[in-house]
PDB file of C-alpha atoms in Angstrom:
ATOM      1  CA  MET A 273       0.000   0.000   0.000  1.00 45.00           C
ATOM      2  CA  ASN A 274       3.072   2.209  -0.388  1.00 52.00           C
ATOM      3  CA  GLY A 275       3.159   2.865   3.331  1.00 57.00           C
ATOM      4  CA  ARG A 276      -0.464   3.950   3.550  1.00 72.00           C
ATOM      5  CA  GLN A 277      -1.993   3.219   6.930  1.00 86.00           C
ATOM      6  CA  ILE A 278      -4.546   0.407   6.961  1.00 92.00           C
ATOM      7  CA  VAL A 279      -8.102   1.518   7.772  1.00 93.00           C
ATOM      8  CA  LYS A 280      -9.905  -1.169   9.728  1.00 95.00           C
ATOM      9  CA  LEU A 281     -13.576  -1.801   8.976  1.00 96.00           C
ATOM     10  CA  GLU A 282     -15.100  -0.520  12.213  1.00 96.00           C
ATOM     11  CA  GLU A 283     -12.645   2.354  12.459  1.00 96.00           C
ATOM     12  CA  GLY A 284     -13.460   3.536   8.949  1.00 96.00           C
ATOM     13  CA  TRP A 285     -17.190   3.008   9.310  1.00 97.00           C
ATOM     14  CA  ALA A 286     -17.216   5.114  12.461  1.00 97.00           C
ATOM     15  CA  ILE A 287     -15.844   8.022  10.419  1.00 94.00           C
ATOM     16  CA  ILE A 288     -18.417   7.427   7.678  1.00 95.00           C
ATOM     17  CA  GLN A 289     -21.246   7.203  10.195  1.00 95.00           C
ATOM     18  CA  ILE A 290     -20.376  10.621  11.650  1.00 92.00           C
ATOM     19  CA  GLY A 291     -20.818  12.230   8.218  1.00 92.00           C
ATOM     20  CA  ILE A 292     -24.013  10.298   7.475  1.00 94.00           C
ATOM     21  CA  THR A 293     -25.517  11.244  10.854  1.00 93.00           C
ATOM     22  CA  LYS A 294     -24.758  14.902  10.202  1.00 92.00           C
ATOM     23  CA  MET A 295     -26.404  14.714   6.770  1.00 92.00           C
ATOM     24  CA  ILE A 296     -29.505  13.006   8.217  1.00 94.00           C
ATOM     25  CA  ASN A 297     -29.756  15.633  10.955  1.00 93.00           C
ATOM     26  CA  ILE A 298     -29.746  18.357   8.313  1.00 91.00           C
ATOM     27  CA  LEU A 299     -32.514  16.567   6.389  1.00 91.00           C
ATOM     28  CA  GLU A 300     -34.520  16.219   9.609  1.00 92.00           C
ATOM     29  CA  GLY A 301     -34.119  19.902  10.460  1.00 91.00           C
ATOM     30  CA  VAL A 302     -31.921  19.216  13.484  1.00 90.00           C
ATOM     31  CA  PRO A 303     -29.357  21.998  14.151  1.00 86.00           C
ATOM     32  CA  GLU A 304     -26.072  20.817  12.726  1.00 83.00           C
ATOM     33  CA  SER A 305     -22.804  22.271  11.501  1.00 80.00           C
ATOM     34  CA  PRO A 306     -22.397  22.545   7.707  1.00 78.00           C
ATOM     35  CA  MET A 307     -21.150  19.599   5.672  1.00 77.00           C
ATOM     36  CA  ASP A 308     -18.160  21.629   4.476  1.00 76.00           C
ATOM     37  CA  GLY A 309     -15.162  19.347   4.187  1.00 76.00           C
ATOM     38  CA  GLU A 310     -17.159  16.189   4.908  1.00 81.00           C
ATOM     39  CA  TYR A 311     -17.234  15.090   1.276  1.00 84.00           C
ATOM     40  CA  SER A 312     -13.458  14.873   1.007  1.00 89.00           C
ATOM     41  CA  ARG A 313     -13.125  13.075   4.331  1.00 90.00           C
ATOM     42  CA  LEU A 314     -15.837  10.530   3.601  1.00 92.00           C
ATOM     43  CA  HIS A 315     -14.774   9.950   0.012  1.00 90.00           C
ATOM     44  CA  THR A 316     -11.162   9.370   1.047  1.00 92.00           C
ATOM     45  CA  THR A 317     -12.127   7.018   3.880  1.00 95.00           C
ATOM     46  CA  ILE A 318     -14.390   4.964   1.609  1.00 95.00           C
ATOM     47  CA  TYR A 319     -11.746   4.856  -1.124  1.00 94.00           C
ATOM     48  CA  ASN A 320      -9.117   3.631   1.314  1.00 94.00           C
ATOM     49  CA  MET A 321     -11.386   0.973   2.814  1.00 95.00           C
ATOM     50  CA  CYS A 322     -12.398  -0.379  -0.597  1.00 94.00           C
ATOM     51  CA  SER A 323      -9.008  -0.288  -2.321  1.00 93.00           C
ATOM     52  CA  GLN A 324      -6.869  -1.949   0.349  1.00 93.00           C
ATOM     53  CA  LYS A 325      -5.461  -5.397  -0.317  1.00 92.00           C
ATOM     54  CA  PRO A 326      -7.051  -8.461   1.307  1.00 92.00           C
ATOM     55  CA  PRO A 327      -7.780  -9.190   4.083  1.00 93.00           C
ATOM     56  CA  HIS A 328      -8.474  -5.474   4.539  1.00 94.00           C
ATOM     57  CA  HIS A 329     -10.453  -4.995   1.327  1.00 93.00           C
ATOM     58  CA  TYR A 330     -13.887  -3.975   2.626  1.00 96.00           C
ATOM     59  CA  ALA A 331     -15.834  -3.110  -0.536  1.00 96.00           C
ATOM     60  CA  LYS A 332     -18.387  -5.882   0.039  1.00 96.00           C
ATOM     61  CA  GLU A 333     -18.955  -4.859   3.653  1.00 97.00           C
ATOM     62  CA  VAL A 334     -19.206  -1.158   2.781  1.00 97.00           C
ATOM     63  CA  TYR A 335     -21.737  -1.907   0.010  1.00 97.00           C
ATOM     64  CA  GLU A 336     -23.893  -3.917   2.423  1.00 97.00           C
ATOM     65  CA  ARG A 337     -23.707  -1.203   5.068  1.00 97.00           C
ATOM     66  CA  TYR A 338     -24.588   1.436   2.485  1.00 97.00           C
ATOM     67  CA  LYS A 339     -27.944  -0.317   2.041  1.00 97.00           C
ATOM     68  CA  GLY A 340     -28.259  -0.622   5.797  1.00 97.00           C
ATOM     69  CA  VAL A 341     -28.009   3.157   6.165  1.00 97.00           C
ATOM     70  CA  PHE A 342     -31.186   3.600   4.113  1.00 98.00           C
ATOM     71  CA  ASP A 343     -33.023   0.734   5.770  1.00 97.00           C
ATOM     72  CA  ASP A 344     -32.292   2.089   9.250  1.00 97.00           C
ATOM     73  CA  TYR A 345     -33.210   5.691   8.402  1.00 97.00           C
ATOM     74  CA  LEU A 346     -36.395   4.796   6.545  1.00 98.00           C
ATOM     75  CA  THR A 347     -37.540   2.431   9.290  1.00 98.00           C
ATOM     76  CA  SER A 348     -36.712   4.662  12.254  1.00 96.00           C
ATOM     77  CA  LYS A 349     -37.544   8.132  10.880  1.00 96.00           C
ATOM     78  CA  VAL A 350     -39.337   8.250   7.545  1.00 97.00           C
ATOM     79  CA  LEU A 351     -41.971   5.527   7.897  1.00 97.00           C
ATOM     80  CA  PRO A 352     -43.139   6.653  11.377  1.00 97.00           C
ATOM     81  CA  ALA A 353     -43.324  10.293  10.243  1.00 97.00           C
ATOM     82  CA  ILE A 354     -45.648   9.396   7.361  1.00 98.00           C
ATOM     83  CA  GLN A 355     -47.702   6.991   9.456  1.00 97.00           C
ATOM     84  CA  GLU A 356     -48.401   9.773  11.957  1.00 97.00           C
ATOM     85  CA  LYS A 357     -50.310  11.594   9.196  1.00 96.00           C
ATOM     86  CA  GLN A 358     -52.342   8.685   7.861  1.00 92.00           C
ATOM     87  CA  HIS A 359     -55.616   9.777   9.466  1.00 95.00           C
ATOM     88  CA  ASP A 360     -55.832  12.717   7.055  1.00 97.00           C
ATOM     89  CA  ASP A 361     -55.490  12.186   3.302  1.00 97.00           C
ATOM     90  CA  VAL A 362     -53.925  15.557   2.499  1.00 98.00           C
ATOM     91  CA  SER A 363     -51.433  15.509   5.390  1.00 98.00           C
ATOM     92  CA  LEU A 364     -50.446  11.944   4.545  1.00 98.00           C
ATOM     93  CA  LEU A 365     -49.722  12.748   0.916  1.00 98.00           C
ATOM     94  CA  GLN A 366     -47.870  15.956   1.776  1.00 98.00           C
ATOM     95  CA  GLU A 367     -45.587  14.070   4.153  1.00 98.00           C
ATOM     96  CA  PHE A 368     -45.110  11.280   1.595  1.00 98.00           C
ATOM     97  CA  VAL A 369     -44.015  13.805  -1.044  1.00 98.00           C
ATOM     98  CA  LYS A 370     -41.740  15.632   1.408  1.00 97.00           C
ATOM     99  CA  ARG A 371     -40.059  12.430   2.548  1.00 98.00           C
ATOM    100  CA  TRP A 372     -39.489  11.221  -1.012  1.00 98.00           C
ATOM    101  CA  ALA A 373     -37.892  14.564  -1.907  1.00 97.00           C
ATOM    102  CA  ASN A 374     -35.578  14.266   1.109  1.00 96.00           C
ATOM    103  CA  HIS A 375     -34.811  10.669   0.213  1.00 97.00           C
ATOM    104  CA  LYS A 376     -33.731  11.661  -3.296  1.00 96.00           C
ATOM    105  CA  VAL A 377     -31.374  14.248  -1.803  1.00 95.00           C
ATOM    106  CA  MET A 378     -29.943  11.589   0.501  1.00 96.00           C
ATOM    107  CA  VAL A 379     -29.474   9.139  -2.380  1.00 96.00           C
ATOM    108  CA  THR A 380     -27.731  11.770  -4.496  1.00 95.00           C
ATOM    109  CA  LYS A 381     -25.316  12.740  -1.718  1.00 93.00           C
ATOM    110  CA  LEU A 382     -24.500   9.190  -0.671  1.00 95.00           C
ATOM    111  CA  CYS A 383     -23.913   8.209  -4.303  1.00 95.00           C
ATOM    112  CA  LEU A 384     -21.239  10.907  -4.416  1.00 93.00           C
ATOM    113  CA  TYR A 385     -19.624   9.778  -1.171  1.00 93.00           C
ATOM    114  CA  PHE A 386     -19.623   6.089  -2.136  1.00 96.00           C
ATOM    115  CA  ASN A 387     -19.010   6.503  -5.880  1.00 94.00           C
ATOM    116  CA  TYR A 388     -15.845   4.365  -5.776  1.00 94.00           C
ATOM    117  CA  LEU A 389     -18.192   1.392  -5.309  1.00 95.00           C
ATOM    118  CA  ASP A 390     -20.183   2.309  -8.432  1.00 93.00           C
ATOM    119  CA  ARG A 391     -17.073   2.752 -10.567  1.00 92.00           C
ATOM    120  CA  TYR A 392     -15.206  -0.379  -9.543  1.00 91.00           C
ATOM    121  CA  TYR A 393     -16.870  -2.852  -7.175  1.00 94.00           C
ATOM    122  CA  ILE A 394     -20.418  -2.651  -8.588  1.00 94.00           C
ATOM    123  CA  ALA A 395     -19.446  -2.265 -12.247  1.00 87.00           C
ATOM    124  CA  ARG A 396     -17.399  -5.472 -12.157  1.00 90.00           C
ATOM    125  CA  ARG A 397     -20.115  -7.556 -10.503  1.00 91.00           C
ATOM    126  CA  GLY A 398     -23.313  -6.473 -12.248  1.00 87.00           C
ATOM    127  CA  ILE A 399     -25.092  -5.819  -8.946  1.00 93.00           C
ATOM    128  CA  PRO A 400     -27.563  -2.953  -8.316  1.00 93.00           C
ATOM    129  CA  THR A 401     -26.053   0.518  -8.522  1.00 94.00           C
ATOM    130  CA  LEU A 402     -25.963   2.821  -5.520  1.00 96.00           C
ATOM    131  CA  LYS A 403     -28.904   4.801  -6.906  1.00 95.00           C
ATOM    132  CA  ASN A 404     -30.983   1.691  -7.508  1.00 94.00           C
ATOM    133  CA  VAL A 405     -30.234   0.434  -4.014  1.00 96.00           C
ATOM    134  CA  GLY A 406     -31.469   3.747  -2.589  1.00 96.00           C
ATOM    135  CA  ILE A 407     -34.679   3.701  -4.629  1.00 95.00           C
ATOM    136  CA  GLY A 408     -35.218   0.036  -3.864  1.00 95.00           C
ATOM    137  CA  CYS A 409     -34.944   0.638  -0.125  1.00 97.00           C
ATOM    138  CA  PHE A 410     -37.696   3.268  -0.237  1.00 97.00           C
ATOM    139  CA  ARG A 411     -39.863   0.915  -2.276  1.00 95.00           C
ATOM    140  CA  GLU A 412     -39.266  -2.002   0.107  1.00 95.00           C
ATOM    141  CA  VAL A 413     -39.585  -0.135   3.403  1.00 97.00           C
ATOM    142  CA  VAL A 414     -41.978   2.761   2.797  1.00 97.00           C
ATOM    143  CA  GLY A 415     -43.749   1.674  -0.378  1.00 95.00           C
ATOM    144  CA  ALA A 416     -44.510  -1.839   0.796  1.00 95.00           C
ATOM    145  CA  GLU A 417     -46.008  -0.543   4.033  1.00 96.00           C
ATOM    146  CA  LEU A 418     -47.919   2.502   2.771  1.00 97.00           C
ATOM    147  CA  LYS A 419     -48.670   2.098  -0.928  1.00 96.00           C
ATOM    148  CA  VAL A 420     -52.251   0.933  -0.300  1.00 97.00           C
ATOM    149  CA  ARG A 421     -52.980   3.803   2.090  1.00 97.00           C
ATOM    150  CA  VAL A 422     -51.376   6.348  -0.262  1.00 98.00           C
ATOM    151  CA  LYS A 423     -53.271   4.945  -3.258  1.00 98.00           C
ATOM    152  CA  ASP A 424     -56.567   5.127  -1.378  1.00 98.00           C
ATOM    153  CA  ALA A 425     -55.859   8.728  -0.350  1.00 98.00           C
ATOM    154  CA  VAL A 426     -55.151   9.740  -3.958  1.00 98.00           C
ATOM    155  CA  ILE A 427     -58.332   8.093  -5.252  1.00 98.00           C
ATOM    156  CA  SER A 428     -60.360   9.680  -2.456  1.00 98.00           C
ATOM    157  CA  LEU A 429     -59.094  13.149  -3.396  1.00 98.00           C
ATOM    158  CA  ILE A 430     -59.801  12.546  -7.089  1.00 98.00           C
ATOM    159  CA  ASN A 431     -63.394  11.593  -6.266  1.00 98.00           C
ATOM    160  CA  ARG A 432     -63.723  14.669  -4.087  1.00 98.00           C
ATOM    161  CA  GLU A 433     -62.596  16.727  -7.057  1.00 98.00           C
ATOM    162  CA  ARG A 434     -65.132  14.958  -9.266  1.00 97.00           C
ATOM    163  CA  ASP A 435     -67.775  16.012  -6.744  1.00 97.00           C
ATOM    164  CA  GLY A 436     -66.763  19.641  -7.074  1.00 96.00           C
ATOM    165  CA  GLU A 437     -64.159  20.100  -4.338  1.00 97.00           C
ATOM    166  CA  GLU A 438     -60.953  21.975  -5.155  1.00 97.00           C
ATOM    167  CA  ILE A 439     -57.845  19.891  -4.478  1.00 97.00           C
ATOM    168  CA  ASP A 440     -54.083  20.335  -4.745  1.00 98.00           C
ATOM    169  CA  GLN A 441     -53.430  18.939  -8.208  1.00 98.00           C
ATOM    170  CA  THR A 442     -49.704  19.695  -8.021  1.00 98.00           C
ATOM    171  CA  MET A 443     -49.385  17.529  -4.938  1.00 98.00           C
ATOM    172  CA  LEU A 444     -51.269  14.663  -6.618  1.00 98.00           C
ATOM    173  CA  LYS A 445     -48.972  14.910  -9.620  1.00 98.00           C
ATOM    174  CA  SER A 446     -45.960  14.659  -7.293  1.00 98.00           C
ATOM    175  CA  VAL A 447     -47.401  11.591  -5.551  1.00 98.00           C
ATOM    176  CA  LEU A 448     -48.115   9.782  -8.812  1.00 97.00           C
ATOM    177  CA  GLU A 449     -44.656  10.620 -10.111  1.00 96.00           C
ATOM    178  CA  ILE A 450     -43.303   8.784  -7.074  1.00 96.00           C
ATOM    179  CA  PHE A 451     -45.242   5.665  -8.127  1.00 95.00           C
ATOM    180  CA  VAL A 452     -43.528   5.945 -11.520  1.00 94.00           C
ATOM    181  CA  ASP A 453     -40.089   6.651 -10.031  1.00 93.00           C
ATOM    182  CA  LEU A 454     -40.281   3.674  -7.681  1.00 92.00           C
ATOM    183  CA  GLY A 455     -40.636   1.381 -10.679  1.00 88.00           C
ATOM    184  CA  ASN A 456     -37.569   2.713 -12.440  1.00 80.00           C
ATOM    185  CA  GLU A 457     -34.436   0.607 -12.361  1.00 68.00           C
ATOM    186  CA  ASN A 458     -31.133   0.949 -14.207  1.00 60.00           C
ATOM    187  CA  GLU A 459     -32.353   4.295 -15.601  1.00 61.00           C
ATOM    188  CA  THR A 460     -35.118   2.406 -17.441  1.00 62.00           C
ATOM    189  CA  LYS A 461     -38.722   3.477 -17.005  1.00 71.00           C
ATOM    190  CA  ASN A 462     -40.929   0.654 -15.774  1.00 81.00           C
ATOM    191  CA  MET A 463     -44.621   1.449 -15.383  1.00 91.00           C
ATOM    192  CA  GLU A 464     -45.432  -1.831 -13.618  1.00 91.00           C
ATOM    193  CA  TYR A 465     -45.357  -0.303 -10.125  1.00 92.00           C
ATOM    194  CA  TYR A 466     -47.615   2.596 -11.163  1.00 95.00           C
ATOM    195  CA  VAL A 467     -50.025   0.276 -12.971  1.00 95.00           C
ATOM    196  CA  ASN A 468     -50.219  -2.463 -10.340  1.00 95.00           C
ATOM    197  CA  ASP A 469     -50.214  -0.289  -7.231  1.00 95.00           C
ATOM    198  CA  PHE A 470     -52.303   2.647  -8.418  1.00 97.00           C
ATOM    199  CA  GLU A 471     -53.787   2.621 -11.889  1.00 97.00           C
ATOM    200  CA  THR A 472     -55.645  -0.729 -11.808  1.00 97.00           C
ATOM    201  CA  THR A 473     -57.510   0.123  -8.600  1.00 98.00           C
ATOM    202  CA  PHE A 474     -58.106   3.685  -9.789  1.00 98.00           C
ATOM    203  CA  LEU A 475     -59.750   2.490 -13.011  1.00 98.00           C
ATOM    204  CA  ASN A 476     -61.946   0.028 -11.126  1.00 98.00           C
ATOM    205  CA  ASP A 477     -62.983   2.769  -8.718  1.00 98.00           C
ATOM    206  CA  THR A 478     -63.713   5.075 -11.661  1.00 97.00           C
ATOM    207  CA  LEU A 479     -66.076   2.465 -13.067  1.00 95.00           C
ATOM    208  CA  ASP A 480     -67.891   2.232  -9.732  1.00 95.00           C
ATOM    209  CA  TYR A 481     -67.993   6.014  -9.337  1.00 96.00           C
ATOM    210  CA  TYR A 482     -69.608   6.712 -12.694  1.00 95.00           C
ATOM    211  CA  THR A 483     -71.986   3.775 -12.350  1.00 91.00           C
ATOM    212  CA  ARG A 484     -73.336   5.389  -9.182  1.00 92.00           C
ATOM    213  CA  LYS A 485     -73.408   8.901 -10.642  1.00 91.00           C
ATOM    214  CA  ALA A 486     -75.104   7.982 -13.907  1.00 89.00           C
ATOM    215  CA  SER A 487     -77.987   6.351 -12.073  1.00 86.00           C
ATOM    216  CA  ASN A 488     -78.955   9.789 -10.721  1.00 87.00           C
ATOM    217  CA  TRP A 489     -78.850  11.707 -14.019  1.00 88.00           C
ATOM    218  CA  THR A 490     -82.057  12.582 -15.805  1.00 86.00           C
ATOM    219  CA  GLN A 491     -82.563  11.679 -19.443  1.00 84.00           C
ATOM    220  CA  ASP A 492     -82.504  15.340 -20.446  1.00 88.00           C
ATOM    221  CA  GLU A 493     -79.104  16.020 -18.879  1.00 90.00           C
ATOM    222  CA  TYR A 494     -77.463  12.667 -19.602  1.00 90.00           C
ATOM    223  CA  ALA A 495     -75.744  13.505 -22.904  1.00 88.00           C
ATOM    224  CA  ARG A 496     -74.365  16.784 -21.542  1.00 92.00           C
ATOM    225  CA  LYS A 497     -73.086  15.074 -18.413  1.00 93.00           C
ATOM    226  CA  VAL A 498     -71.254  12.436 -20.443  1.00 92.00           C
ATOM    227  CA  VAL A 499     -69.447  15.054 -22.522  1.00 94.00           C
ATOM    228  CA  GLU A 500     -68.534  17.054 -19.410  1.00 96.00           C
ATOM    229  CA  CYS A 501     -67.185  14.012 -17.594  1.00 96.00           C
ATOM    230  CA  LEU A 502     -65.027  12.905 -20.509  1.00 96.00           C
ATOM    231  CA  GLU A 503     -63.547  16.399 -20.809  1.00 97.00           C
ATOM    232  CA  LYS A 504     -62.832  16.560 -17.080  1.00 97.00           C
ATOM    233  CA  GLU A 505     -61.130  13.163 -17.132  1.00 98.00           C
ATOM    234  CA  LYS A 506     -58.921  14.368 -19.996  1.00 97.00           C
ATOM    235  CA  ASP A 507     -58.050  17.386 -17.869  1.00 97.00           C
ATOM    236  CA  ARG A 508     -57.066  15.109 -14.980  1.00 97.00           C
ATOM    237  CA  VAL A 509     -54.602  13.319 -17.212  1.00 97.00           C
ATOM    238  CA  SER A 510     -53.069  16.607 -18.325  1.00 97.00           C
ATOM    239  CA  HIS A 511     -52.854  17.925 -14.750  1.00 98.00           C
ATOM    240  CA  TYR A 512     -51.643  14.970 -12.694  1.00 98.00           C
ATOM    241  CA  LEU A 513     -52.311  11.461 -14.037  1.00 98.00           C
ATOM    242  CA  HIS A 514     -49.633   9.790 -16.127  1.00 96.00           C
ATOM    243  CA  SER A 515     -50.221  10.180 -19.865  1.00 96.00           C
ATOM    244  CA  SER A 516     -50.335   6.396 -20.312  1.00 96.00           C
ATOM    245  CA  THR A 517     -53.548   6.334 -18.255  1.00 97.00           C
ATOM    246  CA  GLU A 518     -55.587   8.500 -20.636  1.00 97.00           C
ATOM    247  CA  GLU A 519     -56.707   5.895 -23.164  1.00 96.00           C
ATOM    248  CA  LYS A 520     -57.630   3.363 -20.479  1.00 97.00           C
ATOM    249  CA  LEU A 521     -59.430   5.953 -18.367  1.00 98.00           C
ATOM    250  CA  LEU A 522     -61.545   7.310 -21.202  1.00 96.00           C
ATOM    251  CA  LYS A 523     -62.457   3.786 -22.275  1.00 95.00           C
ATOM    252  CA  VAL A 524     -63.705   2.977 -18.766  1.00 95.00           C
ATOM    253  CA  VAL A 525     -65.817   6.125 -18.647  1.00 95.00           C
ATOM    254  CA  GLN A 526     -67.196   5.554 -22.137  1.00 93.00           C
ATOM    255  CA  ASP A 527     -68.008   1.909 -21.444  1.00 92.00           C
ATOM    256  CA  VAL A 528     -69.931   2.882 -18.329  1.00 91.00           C
ATOM    257  CA  LEU A 529     -71.750   5.929 -19.618  1.00 91.00           C
ATOM    258  CA  ILE A 530     -72.279   5.505 -23.307  1.00 86.00           C
ATOM    259  CA  ALA A 531     -74.965   2.869 -23.849  1.00 65.00           C
ATOM    260  CA  PRO A 532     -76.184   2.301 -27.441  1.00 50.00           C
ATOM    261  CA  GLN A 533     -79.199   4.559 -26.972  1.00 49.00           C
ATOM    262  CA  THR A 534     -76.980   7.274 -25.505  1.00 52.00           C
ATOM    263  CA  ILE A 535     -74.632   7.166 -28.497  1.00 52.00           C
ATOM    264  CA  ALA A 536     -77.612   7.918 -30.734  1.00 51.00           C
ATOM    265  CA  CYS A 537     -78.560  10.797 -28.464  1.00 52.00           C
ATOM    266  CA  LEU A 538     -75.054  12.207 -28.610  1.00 51.00           C
ATOM    267  CA  LYS A 539     -75.020  12.031 -32.394  1.00 54.00           C
ATOM    268  CA  ARG A 540     -78.269  13.957 -32.580  1.00 52.00           C
ATOM    269  CA  ASN A 541     -76.914  16.617 -30.245  1.00 52.00           C
ATOM    270  CA  THR A 542     -73.787  17.140 -32.340  1.00 51.00           C
ATOM    271  CA  VAL A 543     -75.541  17.417 -35.701  1.00 46.00           C
TER     272      VAL A 543
END
């Protein structure tokens, strides 16, 4: 090692943990000194620990502990903070969005600190990148526990908007973008998470919603109501739903509302 002092695993991790704790405190709003100089110290410590010759080559252990940092933080801080808000739909979603934004900051910073792993250890083994590990931890810890509650809150707010209530569309857009982001791996967009954990239930609920509503419309207003509803659903896609939902959503609404006799009525009204 050209005379370089060996950094033992626990000794080096203690240095790393000091920097990580400081960063977490800043994210949590706890008074803390600036991170000035921490990047160089952490990066150097991690480099030394991962580039030493066996038996002091700790890349595998550092990679495993990197994941552990997210698991511990998400379990001890993030998940409880969101769960505290779950009795109110708006507060729950606001906290969910806030915590995801903080998590992305944490992932970005830790990817910089640990980037030696990405460039050498991870690249040579074909294992998940640092970024994918960070996203995966949020999906496994927070998403697995709260995705049903978050999905239900989003659908509830959409139905409240359908009933005439004004809602925070920007917040809903942010929430649904998280569903998309949580499905992304290796920089490749994967809509499976969004579809399975939000869209499918949302479309089924939309069918139920319009089935109930249509039963209360008079014959005279029916055609106008159908046109209005289709336009409003298009607006929802443009404001906060993912664009891939539009075709499926409009088909559900049309299938529910436009019976053969109604189609004839609509044609007469547009002539």
